Amino acid sequence: MYNETLLMMPGPVPMPESVRNAMTKQAINHRSKEFGACYADIVRILKPVFGTTNDLLVLSGSGTAGQEAAIGSFAKGKKVAALVNGKFGERLGQIADIYGEAVMIESEWGHPLNLEGLKEALENGAEVVTLVHNETSAAILNPAEEVGKLARKHDALFILDAITSIGGDVVEADKWGADVAIVGSQKCLAAPAGLAAVSVSQRAWDRLSEKRPLYLDLKKAKKSADGNPMETPTTPAVPLFLALREACKLIEAEGLENRIARHHKMSAAVRAAGSAWGLSLVPQVDALHQPSNTVTGFFYPAGVDDSQIRGACKKMGIEFAGGQDRMKGKIFRIGNMGIIDTPEILATVAAVQMSFKKAGYKLEGDGLAAAVEVLSA
């Protein structure tokens, strides 16, 4: 990746050379056996990554398109309990309020979910529950299994946004009772942005909304995908499908367990660096909530300017994320999604440490040494 910016973001992420090359091929007929075989490969490989045997559909659109397809297809006119402890949980609630009636069950960003509030909403007739599994805005991993149990206990559909965890952390959609699960292509799958994959249970199909979005109608997507060859109802982003297939093949070659273990080790190294520096993690954890394993967030110490730190790193060719909305200027977030490995983590930690020094702020300890200890174990 010489002479290229190293993206240490919570998406988009660096893409392997073979994935990039897959997009340069000549156009193919999206109604052909060749495209159908590409689609089938993606589905075959992604089902175990989702932890599902349910239908799996690929949409041309970002993760937000997957969110809207799920809510628009299964929550039209329904009462939706939307769990919120970050920006993307909030977005799910906003979409739900367009198609139905959203009950926003809010916590401070990065704080544990209000599960008692969820129970109350379900007891008061909520028919659908939405949750962001890995809330990157606050770098917190939420308890999808616990939420799934509550939803099933009250016979509610469970829509799980696993956009930034599928392919980088353990996701067991079927075991957790997720009737719909969603991933975005440009996150842990390390493919280009612009595709979303959505798994759908039979319980969800049985509760399909009568009126649905035109472009994001999952019933139409299923009808086309059930054909031979597999197709999409409208023209797909063919180069992105070809790239996603290559990215999926790389996941298969690495092995899902190995890939998840790598993500866990990389995030542990970043957390160790932050601890050595004396920085506070953004998420407030408890027995059910954990720090994210695909993006790590730290609060800035008082008096440190976000633009100084991230700006200095960007000049060194390394780009990571700041805070969003209410957390803007207060936190920074280092992603380790996709193909990120030891060299990228060490380069990023060293760049952050140098940037703090250049800004005149004295950190407590040596974060680079702490990261090396984790990575060399």
CSV table of C-alpha atoms in Angstrom, one decimal:
chain,number,residue,atom,x,y,z
A,1,MET,CA,0.0,0.0,0.0
A,2,TYR,CA,2.9,2.3,-0.6
A,3,ASN,CA,1.9,5.9,-1.5
A,4,GLU,CA,-1.6,5.2,-0.4
A,5,THR,CA,-3.4,6.4,2.7
A,6,LEU,CA,-3.8,3.7,5.3
A,7,LEU,CA,-7.5,3.7,6.3
A,8,MET,CA,-7.8,2.7,9.9
A,9,MET,CA,-11.5,3.6,9.9
A,10,PRO,CA,-14.6,1.8,11.0
A,11,GLY,CA,-15.3,1.5,7.2
A,12,PRO,CA,-14.4,1.9,4.4
A,13,VAL,CA,-11.3,-0.2,4.9
A,14,PRO,CA,-8.3,-1.2,2.8
A,15,MET,CA,-9.1,-3.7,0.1
A,16,PRO,CA,-6.9,-6.6,-0.9
A,17,GLU,CA,-5.3,-6.3,-4.4
A,18,SER,CA,-7.3,-9.2,-5.8
A,19,VAL,CA,-10.6,-7.6,-4.6
A,20,ARG,CA,-9.6,-4.3,-6.4
A,21,ASN,CA,-8.7,-6.2,-9.5
A,22,ALA,CA,-12.0,-8.0,-9.6
A,23,MET,CA,-13.7,-4.7,-10.3
A,24,THR,CA,-11.6,-4.1,-13.4
A,25,LYS,CA,-13.0,-6.9,-15.5
A,26,GLN,CA,-15.2,-6.3,-18.5
A,27,ALA,CA,-18.9,-5.9,-17.9
A,28,ILE,CA,-21.0,-9.1,-17.8
A,29,ASN,CA,-24.7,-9.7,-18.3
A,30,HIS,CA,-26.4,-9.5,-15.0
A,31,ARG,CA,-29.0,-12.0,-16.3
A,32,SER,CA,-26.4,-14.6,-17.2
A,33,LYS,CA,-25.2,-17.8,-15.6
A,34,GLU,CA,-21.9,-16.1,-14.9
A,35,PHE,CA,-23.5,-13.5,-12.7
A,36,GLY,CA,-25.7,-16.1,-11.1
A,37,ALA,CA,-22.7,-18.2,-10.2
A,38,CYS,CA,-21.1,-15.1,-8.6
A,39,TYR,CA,-24.2,-14.4,-6.5
A,40,ALA,CA,-24.4,-18.0,-5.5
A,41,ASP,CA,-20.8,-18.0,-4.3
A,42,ILE,CA,-21.3,-15.0,-2.2
A,43,VAL,CA,-24.4,-16.5,-0.5
A,44,ARG,CA,-22.7,-19.9,0.0
A,45,ILE,CA,-19.7,-18.3,1.8
A,46,LEU,CA,-21.6,-15.6,3.7
A,47,LYS,CA,-24.2,-17.8,5.4
A,48,PRO,CA,-21.8,-19.3,7.9
A,49,VAL,CA,-20.3,-15.9,8.5
A,50,PHE,CA,-23.8,-14.7,9.4
A,51,GLY,CA,-24.3,-17.8,11.4
A,52,THR,CA,-27.5,-18.6,9.5
A,53,THR,CA,-29.2,-21.1,7.3
A,54,ASN,CA,-31.9,-18.6,6.3
A,55,ASP,CA,-32.4,-16.9,3.0
A,56,LEU,CA,-29.6,-14.5,2.2
A,57,LEU,CA,-30.0,-11.6,-0.3
A,58,VAL,CA,-27.5,-9.1,-1.6
A,59,LEU,CA,-28.7,-5.6,-2.4
A,60,SER,CA,-27.0,-2.8,-4.4
A,61,GLY,CA,-26.9,-0.1,-1.7
A,62,SER,CA,-25.0,0.6,1.5
A,63,GLY,CA,-25.7,-0.8,4.9
A,64,THR,CA,-28.3,1.8,5.4
A,65,ALA,CA,-30.1,0.4,2.4
A,66,GLY,CA,-30.1,-2.9,4.1
A,67,GLN,CA,-31.5,-1.3,7.2
A,68,GLU,CA,-34.3,0.4,5.2
A,69,ALA,CA,-35.0,-2.8,3.2
A,70,ALA,CA,-35.5,-4.7,6.5
A,71,ILE,CA,-37.7,-2.2,8.2
A,72,GLY,CA,-39.6,-1.3,5.0
A,73,SER,CA,-40.3,-4.9,4.2
A,74,PHE,CA,-41.2,-6.2,7.7
A,75,ALA,CA,-42.2,-3.2,10.0
A,76,LYS,CA,-44.5,-1.1,7.8
A,77,GLY,CA,-47.2,0.3,10.1
A,78,LYS,CA,-45.9,-1.5,13.2
A,79,LYS,CA,-44.7,-0.4,16.6
A,80,VAL,CA,-40.9,-0.8,16.6
A,81,ALA,CA,-38.8,-0.8,19.8
A,82,ALA,CA,-35.5,0.8,18.7
A,83,LEU,CA,-32.6,0.3,21.1
A,84,VAL,CA,-30.2,3.3,20.9
A,85,ASN,CA,-26.8,3.8,22.5
A,86,GLY,CA,-25.1,5.4,19.5
A,87,LYS,CA,-25.6,7.1,16.1
A,88,PHE,CA,-26.5,4.0,14.1
A,89,GLY,CA,-29.1,2.7,16.6
A,90,GLU,CA,-30.6,6.2,16.3
A,91,ARG,CA,-30.6,5.8,12.6
A,92,LEU,CA,-32.5,2.5,12.8
A,93,GLY,CA,-35.1,4.3,14.9
A,94,GLN,CA,-35.4,7.1,12.5
A,95,ILE,CA,-36.1,4.7,9.6
A,96,ALA,CA,-38.6,2.8,11.8
A,97,ASP,CA,-40.4,6.1,12.5
A,98,ILE,CA,-40.8,6.7,8.7
A,99,TYR,CA,-42.4,3.3,8.1
A,100,GLY,CA,-44.1,2.7,11.4
A,101,GLU,CA,-44.2,4.0,15.0
A,102,ALA,CA,-40.8,4.0,16.6
A,103,VAL,CA,-40.4,3.8,20.4
A,104,MET,CA,-36.8,5.1,21.0
A,105,ILE,CA,-35.3,3.3,24.0
A,106,GLU,CA,-32.3,5.5,24.5
A,107,SER,CA,-29.1,5.3,26.6
A,108,GLU,CA,-26.2,7.7,26.6
A,109,TRP,CA,-24.0,6.9,23.7
A,110,GLY,CA,-21.5,4.2,24.6
A,111,HIS,CA,-23.5,3.2,27.7
A,112,PRO,CA,-25.3,-0.1,28.3
A,113,LEU,CA,-28.7,-0.6,26.6
A,114,ASN,CA,-31.9,0.0,28.6
A,115,LEU,CA,-33.1,-3.6,28.6
A,116,GLU,CA,-35.8,-2.8,31.2
A,117,GLY,CA,-37.1,-0.2,28.8
A,118,LEU,CA,-37.2,-2.8,26.0
A,119,LYS,CA,-39.2,-5.2,28.2
A,120,GLU,CA,-41.7,-2.4,28.9
A,121,ALA,CA,-42.0,-1.6,25.2
A,122,LEU,CA,-42.6,-5.2,24.4
A,123,GLU,CA,-45.2,-5.6,27.1
A,124,ASN,CA,-46.9,-2.5,25.6
A,125,GLY,CA,-47.2,-4.1,22.2
A,126,ALA,CA,-44.0,-3.5,20.2
A,127,GLU,CA,-44.0,-6.0,17.3
A,128,VAL,CA,-40.4,-5.4,16.1
A,129,VAL,CA,-37.1,-4.8,17.9
A,130,THR,CA,-34.1,-3.2,16.3
A,131,LEU,CA,-30.5,-3.4,17.6
A,132,VAL,CA,-27.1,-2.4,16.3
A,133,HIS,CA,-24.8,-5.2,17.5
A,134,ASN,CA,-21.5,-3.4,17.1
A,135,GLU,CA,-22.2,0.4,17.6
A,136,THR,CA,-19.1,1.9,16.0
A,137,SER,CA,-20.0,5.5,16.9
A,138,ALA,CA,-19.2,4.6,20.5
A,139,ALA,CA,-17.1,1.5,19.9
A,140,ILE,CA,-19.4,-0.7,22.0
A,141,LEU,CA,-20.5,-4.3,21.4
A,142,ASN,CA,-24.1,-4.8,22.4
A,143,PRO,CA,-25.7,-8.1,23.7
A,144,ALA,CA,-27.5,-9.3,20.7
A,145,GLU,CA,-28.3,-12.7,22.2
A,146,GLU,CA,-30.0,-11.2,25.3
A,147,VAL,CA,-32.1,-8.8,23.1
A,148,GLY,CA,-33.0,-11.7,20.8
A,149,LYS,CA,-34.3,-13.7,23.8
A,150,LEU,CA,-36.5,-10.8,24.9
A,151,ALA,CA,-37.9,-10.3,21.4
A,152,ARG,CA,-38.7,-14.0,21.0
A,153,LYS,CA,-40.3,-14.2,24.5
A,154,HIS,CA,-42.8,-11.5,23.3
A,155,ASP,CA,-43.1,-12.9,19.8
A,156,ALA,CA,-41.6,-9.8,18.2
A,157,LEU,CA,-39.5,-9.8,15.1
A,158,PHE,CA,-35.8,-9.1,15.8
A,159,ILE,CA,-33.9,-6.9,13.2
A,160,LEU,CA,-30.1,-7.0,13.9
A,161,ASP,CA,-27.7,-4.6,12.3
A,162,ALA,CA,-24.5,-6.5,12.3
A,163,ILE,CA,-23.0,-4.3,9.6
A,164,THR,CA,-19.7,-3.8,11.4
A,165,SER,CA,-19.4,-7.2,13.2
A,166,ILE,CA,-20.1,-9.8,10.5
A,167,GLY,CA,-16.8,-11.1,9.2
A,168,GLY,CA,-14.8,-9.6,12.1
A,169,ASP,CA,-16.5,-11.0,15.2
A,170,VAL,CA,-18.8,-13.8,16.3
A,171,VAL,CA,-22.3,-13.4,14.9
A,172,GLU,CA,-24.8,-16.2,15.3
A,173,ALA,CA,-27.9,-14.9,13.7
A,174,ASP,CA,-30.0,-18.0,14.0
A,175,LYS,CA,-28.9,-18.9,17.5
A,176,TRP,CA,-29.6,-15.4,18.7
A,177,GLY,CA,-33.1,-15.3,17.1
A,178,ALA,CA,-32.3,-12.6,14.6
A,179,ASP,CA,-35.1,-12.7,12.0
A,180,VAL,CA,-33.2,-10.3,9.9
A,181,ALA,CA,-29.5,-9.6,10.0
A,182,ILE,CA,-27.6,-7.1,7.9
A,183,VAL,CA,-24.0,-6.6,6.8
A,184,GLY,CA,-22.3,-3.9,4.8
A,185,SER,CA,-19.6,-4.8,2.2
A,186,GLN,CA,-17.0,-2.1,3.1
A,187,LYS,CA,-16.6,-3.1,6.7
A,188,CYS,CA,-15.1,-6.4,8.0
A,189,LEU,CA,-15.7,-8.1,4.7
A,190,ALA,CA,-13.0,-5.8,3.1
A,191,ALA,CA,-14.9,-5.3,-0.1
A,192,PRO,CA,-15.8,-2.0,-1.8
A,193,ALA,CA,-18.7,0.1,-0.4
A,194,GLY,CA,-22.1,-0.2,-2.1
A,195,LEU,CA,-23.5,-3.6,-1.2
A,196,ALA,CA,-25.6,-4.9,1.7
A,197,ALA,CA,-26.4,-8.5,2.4
A,198,VAL,CA,-29.5,-9.4,4.4
A,199,SER,CA,-30.5,-12.7,5.9
A,200,VAL,CA,-34.2,-13.3,6.4
A,201,SER,CA,-36.0,-16.0,8.6
A,202,GLN,CA,-39.2,-17.8,7.8
A,203,ARG,CA,-40.8,-16.0,10.7
A,204,ALA,CA,-40.0,-12.7,9.0
A,205,TRP,CA,-41.4,-13.9,5.7
A,206,ASP,CA,-44.6,-14.9,7.4
A,207,ARG,CA,-45.0,-11.3,8.7
A,208,LEU,CA,-44.1,-9.5,5.4
A,209,SER,CA,-45.6,-6.0,5.2
A,210,GLU,CA,-48.3,-5.7,2.6
A,211,LYS,CA,-46.9,-2.4,1.2
A,212,ARG,CA,-43.1,-2.2,0.9
A,213,PRO,CA,-40.4,0.0,-0.7
A,214,LEU,CA,-40.1,-0.3,-4.5
A,215,TYR,CA,-36.4,-0.6,-4.9
A,216,LEU,CA,-35.7,-2.2,-1.5
A,217,ASP,CA,-38.5,-4.8,-1.5
A,218,LEU,CA,-37.0,-8.0,0.0
A,219,LYS,CA,-39.8,-10.1,-1.4
A,220,LYS,CA,-38.9,-9.1,-4.9
A,221,ALA,CA,-35.2,-9.7,-4.1
A,222,LYS,CA,-36.1,-13.2,-2.9
A,223,LYS,CA,-38.1,-14.0,-6.0
A,224,SER,CA,-35.2,-13.1,-8.2
A,225,ALA,CA,-32.6,-14.9,-6.0
A,226,ASP,CA,-34.7,-18.0,-6.1
A,227,GLY,CA,-34.3,-18.3,-9.8
A,228,ASN,CA,-31.9,-20.3,-11.8
A,229,PRO,CA,-29.5,-18.6,-12.3
A,230,MET,CA,-29.7,-16.3,-9.3
A,231,GLU,CA,-30.6,-12.8,-10.2
A,232,THR,CA,-31.6,-9.4,-8.7
A,233,PRO,CA,-34.9,-7.7,-9.4
A,234,THR,CA,-33.2,-4.6,-10.9
A,235,THR,CA,-29.8,-3.9,-12.4
A,236,PRO,CA,-27.2,-4.7,-9.7
A,237,ALA,CA,-23.8,-3.1,-9.2
A,238,VAL,CA,-22.1,-5.9,-11.1
A,239,PRO,CA,-18.4,-4.9,-10.4
A,240,LEU,CA,-19.1,-4.7,-6.7
A,241,PHE,CA,-20.7,-8.2,-6.7
A,242,LEU,CA,-17.5,-9.5,-8.4
A,243,ALA,CA,-15.3,-7.8,-5.8
A,244,LEU,CA,-17.5,-9.1,-3.0
A,245,ARG,CA,-17.2,-12.6,-4.3
A,246,GLU,CA,-13.4,-12.3,-4.2
A,247,ALA,CA,-13.5,-10.8,-0.7
A,248,CYS,CA,-15.7,-13.8,0.4
A,249,LYS,CA,-13.2,-16.2,-1.1
A,250,LEU,CA,-10.4,-14.6,1.0
A,251,ILE,CA,-12.5,-15.0,4.1
A,252,GLU,CA,-13.0,-18.7,3.2
A,253,ALA,CA,-9.3,-19.2,2.6
A,254,GLU,CA,-8.3,-17.6,5.9
A,255,GLY,CA,-11.0,-19.4,7.9
A,256,LEU,CA,-13.7,-17.7,9.9
A,257,GLU,CA,-12.3,-18.6,13.3
A,258,ASN,CA,-8.8,-17.4,12.3
A,259,ARG,CA,-10.3,-14.1,11.0
A,260,ILE,CA,-12.2,-13.4,14.1
A,261,ALA,CA,-9.2,-14.3,16.3
A,262,ARG,CA,-7.1,-11.8,14.3
A,263,HIS,CA,-9.7,-9.1,14.7
A,264,HIS,CA,-9.8,-9.7,18.5
A,265,LYS,CA,-6.0,-9.6,18.8
A,266,MET,CA,-5.7,-6.4,16.8
A,267,SER,CA,-8.3,-4.6,18.9
A,268,ALA,CA,-6.7,-5.9,22.1
A,269,ALA,CA,-3.4,-4.4,21.0
A,270,VAL,CA,-5.0,-1.0,20.4
A,271,ARG,CA,-6.8,-1.2,23.8
A,272,ALA,CA,-3.4,-2.1,25.4
A,273,ALA,CA,-1.8,1.0,23.8
A,274,GLY,CA,-4.6,3.2,25.1
A,275,SER,CA,-4.3,1.9,28.6
A,276,ALA,CA,-0.6,2.5,28.6
A,277,TRP,CA,-1.2,6.0,27.4
A,278,GLY,CA,-3.6,6.6,30.2
A,279,LEU,CA,-6.6,7.2,28.0
A,280,SER,CA,-10.2,6.2,28.8
A,281,LEU,CA,-12.2,3.9,26.6
A,282,VAL,CA,-15.4,5.3,25.3
A,283,PRO,CA,-17.7,2.4,26.0
A,284,GLN,CA,-19.0,1.8,29.5
A,285,VAL,CA,-18.9,-2.0,29.9
A,286,ASP,CA,-20.7,-4.4,32.2
A,287,ALA,CA,-21.5,-8.1,32.3
A,288,LEU,CA,-23.4,-7.9,29.0
A,289,HIS,CA,-21.7,-5.1,27.1
A,290,GLN,CA,-18.1,-5.2,25.9
A,291,PRO,CA,-15.7,-2.9,23.9
A,292,SER,CA,-16.0,-3.5,20.2
A,293,ASN,CA,-13.5,-5.9,18.6
A,294,THR,CA,-13.5,-4.1,15.3
A,295,VAL,CA,-13.1,-0.4,16.3
A,296,THR,CA,-11.6,1.1,19.5
A,297,GLY,CA,-12.7,4.4,20.8
A,298,PHE,CA,-10.8,6.6,23.3
A,299,PHE,CA,-11.7,9.9,25.0
A,300,TYR,CA,-9.2,12.7,24.4
A,301,PRO,CA,-7.6,14.2,27.5
A,302,ALA,CA,-8.6,17.7,28.4
A,303,GLY,CA,-7.0,20.3,26.2
A,304,VAL,CA,-6.1,18.0,23.3
A,305,ASP,CA,-7.4,19.2,19.9
A,306,ASP,CA,-8.8,16.4,17.7
A,307,SER,CA,-7.6,18.1,14.5
A,308,GLN,CA,-4.0,18.2,15.8
A,309,ILE,CA,-3.9,14.5,16.5
A,310,ARG,CA,-5.8,13.2,13.5
A,311,GLY,CA,-4.3,15.9,11.3
A,312,ALA,CA,-0.8,14.9,12.1
A,313,CYS,CA,-1.5,11.2,11.5
A,314,LYS,CA,-3.1,12.0,8.2
A,315,LYS,CA,0.1,13.8,7.1
A,316,MET,CA,1.9,10.6,7.9
A,317,GLY,CA,-0.5,8.7,5.6
A,318,ILE,CA,-2.7,7.2,8.3
A,319,GLU,CA,-6.4,8.1,8.7
A,320,PHE,CA,-8.7,7.1,11.5
A,321,ALA,CA,-12.0,8.5,12.7
A,322,GLY,CA,-13.1,11.2,15.1
A,323,GLY,CA,-16.3,11.4,17.0
A,324,GLN,CA,-19.7,11.9,15.4
A,325,ASP,CA,-22.4,14.4,16.3
A,326,ARG,CA,-22.5,14.8,20.1
A,327,MET,CA,-19.1,13.1,20.4
A,328,LYS,CA,-17.3,15.3,17.8
A,329,GLY,CA,-14.0,16.5,19.1
A,330,LYS,CA,-14.2,14.5,22.2
A,331,ILE,CA,-13.1,11.0,21.0
A,332,PHE,CA,-11.1,9.3,18.3
A,333,ARG,CA,-11.7,5.8,16.9
A,334,ILE,CA,-9.2,3.4,15.4
A,335,GLY,CA,-10.7,0.6,13.2
A,336,ASN,CA,-9.1,-2.8,12.7
A,337,MET,CA,-11.6,-4.3,10.2
A,338,GLY,CA,-11.0,-6.5,7.2
A,339,ILE,CA,-7.4,-7.2,6.4
A,340,ILE,CA,-5.8,-5.1,9.1
A,341,ASP,CA,-2.9,-6.9,10.7
A,342,THR,CA,0.1,-6.4,12.9
A,343,PRO,CA,2.0,-3.9,10.6
A,344,GLU,CA,-0.9,-1.6,10.3
A,345,ILE,CA,-1.6,-1.6,14.0
A,346,LEU,CA,2.0,-0.9,14.9
A,347,ALA,CA,2.2,1.9,12.3
A,348,THR,CA,-1.0,3.5,13.6
A,349,VAL,CA,-0.1,3.2,17.3
A,350,ALA,CA,3.3,4.7,16.6
A,351,ALA,CA,1.7,7.6,14.6
A,352,VAL,CA,-0.8,8.4,17.4
A,353,GLN,CA,1.9,8.4,20.0
A,354,MET,CA,4.1,10.7,17.9
A,355,SER,CA,1.1,13.0,17.2
A,356,PHE,CA,0.4,13.4,20.9
A,357,LYS,CA,4.1,14.2,21.5
A,358,LYS,CA,4.1,16.8,18.7
A,359,ALA,CA,1.0,18.4,20.1
A,360,GLY,CA,2.9,18.9,23.4
A,361,TYR,CA,0.8,16.4,25.4
A,362,LYS,CA,2.7,14.0,27.7
A,363,LEU,CA,1.1,10.5,27.7
A,364,GLU,CA,1.5,8.3,30.8
A,365,GLY,CA,3.4,5.4,29.2
A,366,ASP,CA,4.6,3.7,26.0
A,367,GLY,CA,1.6,2.5,24.0
A,368,LEU,CA,3.7,1.1,21.2
A,369,ALA,CA,5.5,-1.2,23.6
A,370,ALA,CA,2.2,-2.3,25.1
A,371,ALA,CA,0.8,-3.1,21.6
A,372,VAL,CA,4.0,-5.0,20.8
A,373,GLU,CA,3.5,-7.2,23.9
A,374,VAL,CA,0.0,-8.2,22.8
A,375,LEU,CA,0.9,-8.7,19.1
A,376,SER,CA,4.0,-10.8,19.9
A,377,ALA,CA,2.1,-13.2,22.2
